[in-house]
Backbone as JSON Lines, residues from 0, in Angstrom:
{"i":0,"aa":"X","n":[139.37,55.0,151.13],"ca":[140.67,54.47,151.48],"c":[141.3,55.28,152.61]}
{"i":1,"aa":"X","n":[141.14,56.72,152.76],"ca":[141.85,57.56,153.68],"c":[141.37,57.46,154.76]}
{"i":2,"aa":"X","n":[139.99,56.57,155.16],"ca":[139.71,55.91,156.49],"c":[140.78,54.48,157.39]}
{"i":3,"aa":"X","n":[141.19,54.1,155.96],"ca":[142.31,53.13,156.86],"c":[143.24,53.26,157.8]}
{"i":4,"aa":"X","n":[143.9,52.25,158.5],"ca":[145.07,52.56,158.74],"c":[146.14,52.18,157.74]}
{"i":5,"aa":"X","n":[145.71,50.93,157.56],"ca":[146.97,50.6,156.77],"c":[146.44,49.8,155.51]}
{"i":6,"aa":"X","n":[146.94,49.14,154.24],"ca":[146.31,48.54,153.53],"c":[146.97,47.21,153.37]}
{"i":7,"aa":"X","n":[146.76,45.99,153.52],"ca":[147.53,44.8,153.68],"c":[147.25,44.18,152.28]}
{"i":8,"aa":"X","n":[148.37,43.85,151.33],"ca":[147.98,43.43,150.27],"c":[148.87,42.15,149.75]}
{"i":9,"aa":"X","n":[148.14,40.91,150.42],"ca":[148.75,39.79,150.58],"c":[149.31,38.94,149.74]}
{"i":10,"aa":"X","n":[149.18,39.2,148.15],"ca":[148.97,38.64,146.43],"c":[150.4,37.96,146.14]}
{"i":11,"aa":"X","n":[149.71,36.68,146.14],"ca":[150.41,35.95,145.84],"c":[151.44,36.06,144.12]}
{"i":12,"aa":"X","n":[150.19,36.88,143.47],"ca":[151.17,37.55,142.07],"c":[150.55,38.72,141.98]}
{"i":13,"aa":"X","n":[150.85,39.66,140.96],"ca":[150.51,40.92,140.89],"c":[151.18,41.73,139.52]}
{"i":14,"aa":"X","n":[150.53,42.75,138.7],"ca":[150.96,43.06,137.94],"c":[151.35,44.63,138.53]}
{"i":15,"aa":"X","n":[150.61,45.59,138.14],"ca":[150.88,47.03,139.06],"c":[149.55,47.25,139.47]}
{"i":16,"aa":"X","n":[149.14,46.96,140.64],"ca":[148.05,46.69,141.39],"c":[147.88,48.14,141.53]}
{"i":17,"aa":"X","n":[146.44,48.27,141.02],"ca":[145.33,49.96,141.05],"c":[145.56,50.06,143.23]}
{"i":18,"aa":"X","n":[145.56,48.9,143.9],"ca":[145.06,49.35,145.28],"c":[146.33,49.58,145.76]}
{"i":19,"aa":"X","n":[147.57,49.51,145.04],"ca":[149.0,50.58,145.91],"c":[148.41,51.74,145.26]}
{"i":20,"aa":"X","n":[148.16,52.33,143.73],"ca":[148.12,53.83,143.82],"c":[146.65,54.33,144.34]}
{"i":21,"aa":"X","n":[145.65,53.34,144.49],"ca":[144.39,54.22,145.4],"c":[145.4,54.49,146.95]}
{"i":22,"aa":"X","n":[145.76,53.28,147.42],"ca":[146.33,53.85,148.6],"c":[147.09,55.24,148.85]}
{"i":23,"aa":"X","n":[148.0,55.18,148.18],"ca":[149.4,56.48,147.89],"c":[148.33,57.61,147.47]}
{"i":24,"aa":"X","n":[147.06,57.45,146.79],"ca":[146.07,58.87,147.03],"c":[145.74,59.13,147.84]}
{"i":25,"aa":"X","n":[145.91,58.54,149.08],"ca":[144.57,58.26,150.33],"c":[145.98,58.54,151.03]}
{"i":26,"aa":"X","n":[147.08,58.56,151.45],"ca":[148.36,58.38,151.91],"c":[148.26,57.81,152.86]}
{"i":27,"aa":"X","n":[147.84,56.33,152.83],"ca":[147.75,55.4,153.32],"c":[148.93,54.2,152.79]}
{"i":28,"aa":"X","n":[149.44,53.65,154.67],"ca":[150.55,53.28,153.76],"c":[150.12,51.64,153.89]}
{"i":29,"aa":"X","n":[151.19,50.9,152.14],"ca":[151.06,49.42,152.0],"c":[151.88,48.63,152.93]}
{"i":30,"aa":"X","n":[151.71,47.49,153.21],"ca":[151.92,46.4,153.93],"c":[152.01,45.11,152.75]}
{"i":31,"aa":"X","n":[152.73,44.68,151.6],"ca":[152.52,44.05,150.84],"c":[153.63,42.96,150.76]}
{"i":32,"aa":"X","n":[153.09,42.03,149.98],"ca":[154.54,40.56,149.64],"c":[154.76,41.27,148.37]}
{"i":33,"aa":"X","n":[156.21,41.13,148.3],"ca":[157.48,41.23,147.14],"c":[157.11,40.56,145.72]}
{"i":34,"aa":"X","n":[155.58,40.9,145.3],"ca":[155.86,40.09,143.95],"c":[155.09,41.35,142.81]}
{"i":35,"aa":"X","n":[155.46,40.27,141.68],"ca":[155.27,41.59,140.57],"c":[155.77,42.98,140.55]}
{"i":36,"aa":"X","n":[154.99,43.88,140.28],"ca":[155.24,45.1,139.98],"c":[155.36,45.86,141.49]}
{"i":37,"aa":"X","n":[154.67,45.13,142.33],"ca":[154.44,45.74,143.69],"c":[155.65,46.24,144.26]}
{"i":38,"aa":"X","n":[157.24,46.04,144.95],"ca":[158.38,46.08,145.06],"c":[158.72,47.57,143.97]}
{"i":39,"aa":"X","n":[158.2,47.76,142.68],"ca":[158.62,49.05,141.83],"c":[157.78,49.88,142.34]}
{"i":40,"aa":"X","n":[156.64,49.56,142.89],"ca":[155.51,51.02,143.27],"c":[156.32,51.72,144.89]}
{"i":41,"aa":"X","n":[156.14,50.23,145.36],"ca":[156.73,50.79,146.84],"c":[157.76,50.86,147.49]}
{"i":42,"aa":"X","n":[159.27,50.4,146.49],"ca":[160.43,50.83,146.4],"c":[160.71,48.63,147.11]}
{"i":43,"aa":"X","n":[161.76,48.72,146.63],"ca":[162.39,47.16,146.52],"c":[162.48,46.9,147.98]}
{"i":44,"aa":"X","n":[163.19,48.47,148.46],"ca":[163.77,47.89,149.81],"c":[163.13,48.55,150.86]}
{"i":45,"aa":"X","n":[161.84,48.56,150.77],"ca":[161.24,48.89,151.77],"c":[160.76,48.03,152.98]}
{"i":46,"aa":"X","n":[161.08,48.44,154.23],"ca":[160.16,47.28,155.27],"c":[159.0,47.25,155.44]}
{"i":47,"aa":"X","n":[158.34,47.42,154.27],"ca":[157.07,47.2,154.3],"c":[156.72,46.13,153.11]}
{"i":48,"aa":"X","n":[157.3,45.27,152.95],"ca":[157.62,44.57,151.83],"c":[157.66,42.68,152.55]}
{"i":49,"aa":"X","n":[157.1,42.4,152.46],"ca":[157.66,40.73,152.87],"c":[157.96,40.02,151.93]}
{"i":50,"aa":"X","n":[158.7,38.64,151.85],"ca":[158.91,37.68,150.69],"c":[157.54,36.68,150.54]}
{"i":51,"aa":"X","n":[157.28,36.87,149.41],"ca":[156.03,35.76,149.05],"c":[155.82,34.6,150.0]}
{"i":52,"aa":"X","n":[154.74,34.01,150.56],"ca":[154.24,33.28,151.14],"c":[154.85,33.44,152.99]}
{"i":53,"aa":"X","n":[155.67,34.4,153.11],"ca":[155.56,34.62,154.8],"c":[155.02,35.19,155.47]}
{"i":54,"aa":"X","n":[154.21,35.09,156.44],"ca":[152.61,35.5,156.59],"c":[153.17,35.9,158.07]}
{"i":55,"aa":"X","n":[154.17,35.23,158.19],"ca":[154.88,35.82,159.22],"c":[155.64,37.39,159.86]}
{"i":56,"aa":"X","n":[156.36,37.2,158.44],"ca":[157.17,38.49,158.22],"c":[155.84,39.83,158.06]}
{"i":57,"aa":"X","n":[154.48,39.29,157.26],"ca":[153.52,40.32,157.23],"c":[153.07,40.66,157.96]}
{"i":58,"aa":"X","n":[152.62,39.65,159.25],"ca":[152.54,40.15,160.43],"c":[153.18,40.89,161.46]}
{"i":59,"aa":"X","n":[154.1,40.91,160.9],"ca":[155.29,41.39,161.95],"c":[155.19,43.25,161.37]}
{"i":60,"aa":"X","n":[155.47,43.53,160.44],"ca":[155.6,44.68,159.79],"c":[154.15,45.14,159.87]}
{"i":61,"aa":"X","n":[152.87,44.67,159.22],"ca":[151.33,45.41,160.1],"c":[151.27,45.59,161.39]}
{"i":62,"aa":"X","n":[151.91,44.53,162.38],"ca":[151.67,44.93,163.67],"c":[152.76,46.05,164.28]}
{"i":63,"aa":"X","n":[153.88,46.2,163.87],"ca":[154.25,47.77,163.98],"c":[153.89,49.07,163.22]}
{"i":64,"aa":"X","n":[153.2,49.0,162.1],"ca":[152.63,50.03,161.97],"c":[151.1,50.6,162.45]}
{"i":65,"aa":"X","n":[150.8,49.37,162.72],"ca":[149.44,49.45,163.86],"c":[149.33,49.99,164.93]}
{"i":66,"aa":"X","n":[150.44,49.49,165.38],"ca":[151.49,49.88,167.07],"c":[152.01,51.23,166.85]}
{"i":67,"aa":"X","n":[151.91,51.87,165.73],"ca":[152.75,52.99,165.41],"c":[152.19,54.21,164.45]}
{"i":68,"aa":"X","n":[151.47,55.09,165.22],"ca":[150.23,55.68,163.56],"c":[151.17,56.41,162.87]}
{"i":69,"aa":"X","n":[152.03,57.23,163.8],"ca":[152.83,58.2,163.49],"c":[153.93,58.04,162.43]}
{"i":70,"aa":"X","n":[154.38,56.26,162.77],"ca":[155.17,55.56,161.73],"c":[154.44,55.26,160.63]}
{"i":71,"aa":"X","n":[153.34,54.91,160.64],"ca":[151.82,54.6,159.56],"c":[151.99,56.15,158.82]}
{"i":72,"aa":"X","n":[152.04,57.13,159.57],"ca":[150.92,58.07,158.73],"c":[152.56,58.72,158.04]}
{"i":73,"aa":"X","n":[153.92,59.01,158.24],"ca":[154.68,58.94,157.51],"c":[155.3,58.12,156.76]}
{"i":74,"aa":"X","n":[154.7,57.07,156.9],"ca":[154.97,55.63,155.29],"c":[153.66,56.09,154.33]}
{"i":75,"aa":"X","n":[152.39,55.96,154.59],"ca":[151.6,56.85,153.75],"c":[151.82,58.11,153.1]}
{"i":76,"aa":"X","n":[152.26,59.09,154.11],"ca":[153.26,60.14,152.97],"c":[154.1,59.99,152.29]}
{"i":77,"aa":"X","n":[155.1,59.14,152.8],"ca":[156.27,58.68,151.64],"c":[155.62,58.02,150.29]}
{"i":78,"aa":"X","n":[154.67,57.2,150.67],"ca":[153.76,56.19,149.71],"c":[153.36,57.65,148.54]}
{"i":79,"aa":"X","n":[153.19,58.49,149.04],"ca":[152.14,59.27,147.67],"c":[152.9,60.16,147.21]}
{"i":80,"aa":"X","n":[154.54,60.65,148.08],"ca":[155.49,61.51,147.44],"c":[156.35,60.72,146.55]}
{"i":81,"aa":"X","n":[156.58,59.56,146.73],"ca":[157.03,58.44,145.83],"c":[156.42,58.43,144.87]}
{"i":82,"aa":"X","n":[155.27,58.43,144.85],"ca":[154.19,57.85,143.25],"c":[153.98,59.0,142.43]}
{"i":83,"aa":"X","n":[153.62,60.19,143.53],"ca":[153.84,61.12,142.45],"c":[154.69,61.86,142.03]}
{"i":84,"aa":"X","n":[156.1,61.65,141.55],"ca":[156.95,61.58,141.21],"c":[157.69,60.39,140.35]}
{"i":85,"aa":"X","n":[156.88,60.0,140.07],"ca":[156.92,58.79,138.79],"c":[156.23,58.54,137.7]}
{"i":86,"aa":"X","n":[156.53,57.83,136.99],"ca":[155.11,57.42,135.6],"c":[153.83,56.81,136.69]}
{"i":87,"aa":"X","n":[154.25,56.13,137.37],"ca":[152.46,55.68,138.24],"c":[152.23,56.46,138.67]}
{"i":88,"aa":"X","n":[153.01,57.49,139.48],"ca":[152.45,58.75,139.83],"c":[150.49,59.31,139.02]}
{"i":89,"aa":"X","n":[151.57,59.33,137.81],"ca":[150.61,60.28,136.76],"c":[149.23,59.69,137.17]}
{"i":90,"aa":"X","n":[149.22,57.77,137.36],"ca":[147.55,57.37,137.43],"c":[147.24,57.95,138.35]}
{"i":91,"aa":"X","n":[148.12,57.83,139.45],"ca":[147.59,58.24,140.65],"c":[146.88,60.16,140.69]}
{"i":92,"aa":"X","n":[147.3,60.83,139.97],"ca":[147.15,62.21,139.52],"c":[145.75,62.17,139.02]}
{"i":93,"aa":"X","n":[145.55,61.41,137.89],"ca":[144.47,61.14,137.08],"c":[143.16,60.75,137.74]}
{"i":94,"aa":"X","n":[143.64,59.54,138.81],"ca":[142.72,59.0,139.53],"c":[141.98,59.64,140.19]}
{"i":95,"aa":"X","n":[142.95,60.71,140.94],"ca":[142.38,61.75,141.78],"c":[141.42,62.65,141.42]}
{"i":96,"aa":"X","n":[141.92,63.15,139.78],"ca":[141.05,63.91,139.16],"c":[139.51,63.05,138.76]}
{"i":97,"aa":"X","n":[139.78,62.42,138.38],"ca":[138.39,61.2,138.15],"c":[137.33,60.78,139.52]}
{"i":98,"aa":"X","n":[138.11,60.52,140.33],"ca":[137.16,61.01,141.78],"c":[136.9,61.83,141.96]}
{"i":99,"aa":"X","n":[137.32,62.99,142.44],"ca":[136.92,64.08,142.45],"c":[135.54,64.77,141.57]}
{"i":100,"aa":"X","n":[135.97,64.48,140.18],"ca":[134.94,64.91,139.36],"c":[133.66,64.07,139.92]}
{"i":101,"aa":"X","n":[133.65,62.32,140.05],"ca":[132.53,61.75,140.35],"c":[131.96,62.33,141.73]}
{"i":102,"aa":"X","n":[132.71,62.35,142.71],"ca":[132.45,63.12,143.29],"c":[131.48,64.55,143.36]}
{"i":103,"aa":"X","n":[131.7,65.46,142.58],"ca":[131.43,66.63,141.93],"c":[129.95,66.33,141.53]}
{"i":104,"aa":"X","n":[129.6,65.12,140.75],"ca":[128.82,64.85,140.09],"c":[127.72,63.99,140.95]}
{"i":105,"aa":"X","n":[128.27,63.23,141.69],"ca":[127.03,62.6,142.85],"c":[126.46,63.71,143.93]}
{"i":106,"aa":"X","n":[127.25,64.76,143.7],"ca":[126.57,65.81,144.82],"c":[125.96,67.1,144.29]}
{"i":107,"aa":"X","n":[126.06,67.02,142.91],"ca":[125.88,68.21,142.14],"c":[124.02,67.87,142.12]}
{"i":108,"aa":"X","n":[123.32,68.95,142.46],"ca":[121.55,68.43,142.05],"c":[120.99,67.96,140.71]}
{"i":109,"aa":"X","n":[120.0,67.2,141.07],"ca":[119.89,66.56,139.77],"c":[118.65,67.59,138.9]}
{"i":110,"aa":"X","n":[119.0,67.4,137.54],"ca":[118.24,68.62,137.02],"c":[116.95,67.52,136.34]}
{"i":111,"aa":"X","n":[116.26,68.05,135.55],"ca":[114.9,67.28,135.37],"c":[114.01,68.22,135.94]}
{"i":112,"aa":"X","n":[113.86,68.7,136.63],"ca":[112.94,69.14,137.49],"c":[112.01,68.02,138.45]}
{"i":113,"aa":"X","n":[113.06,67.37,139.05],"ca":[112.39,66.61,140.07],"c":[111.98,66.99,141.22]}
């Protein structure tokens, strides 16, 4: 995820979508429509937020943070100082630790004596 620029998450519904807190690990920032839980992860009134079905308004807000890394790469920080500082935070904490370990573990040698 920390290869992106930005993460566009177009969902027409949504409950508390895992790909805002992979993003906010990666401090990569969202580009999302106003539904479900999404608006509580990434704050109500953020301009990075469009109203359901304007594809317009989404475009408009990706193409300035595209146009803008510096604006990108401090909405991605805000994105992961926000989360972790909350109850989603914590997945996002957890998550990290759980990669990491797999991580740990795909690079660790394999024993057997192969």
């Amino acid at each position: 995820v920390r290869a992106f620029d930005v993460v566009l998450l177009s969902s027409r519904t949504e409950g508390t979508p895992m790909t805002v807190l992979e993003a906010a690990l990666g401090r990569v920032p969202v580009v999302a429509t106003a539904v479900g839980g999404v608006p509580d992860l990434i704050g109500a009134a953020s301009p990075l937020l469009a109203p359901h079905g304007d594809a317009a308004a989404l475009g408009r807000v990706l193409a300035a943070l595209t146009g803008d890394p510096a604006a990108a790469a401090r909405e991605g920080a805000a994105l992961e100082a926000r989360l972790r500082g909350t109850a989603d935070g914590d997945w996002v904490s957890r998550y990290d630790r759980l990669y990491l370990a797999a991580a740990s573990a795909h690079d660790a040698p394999a024993s057997g004596g192969r």
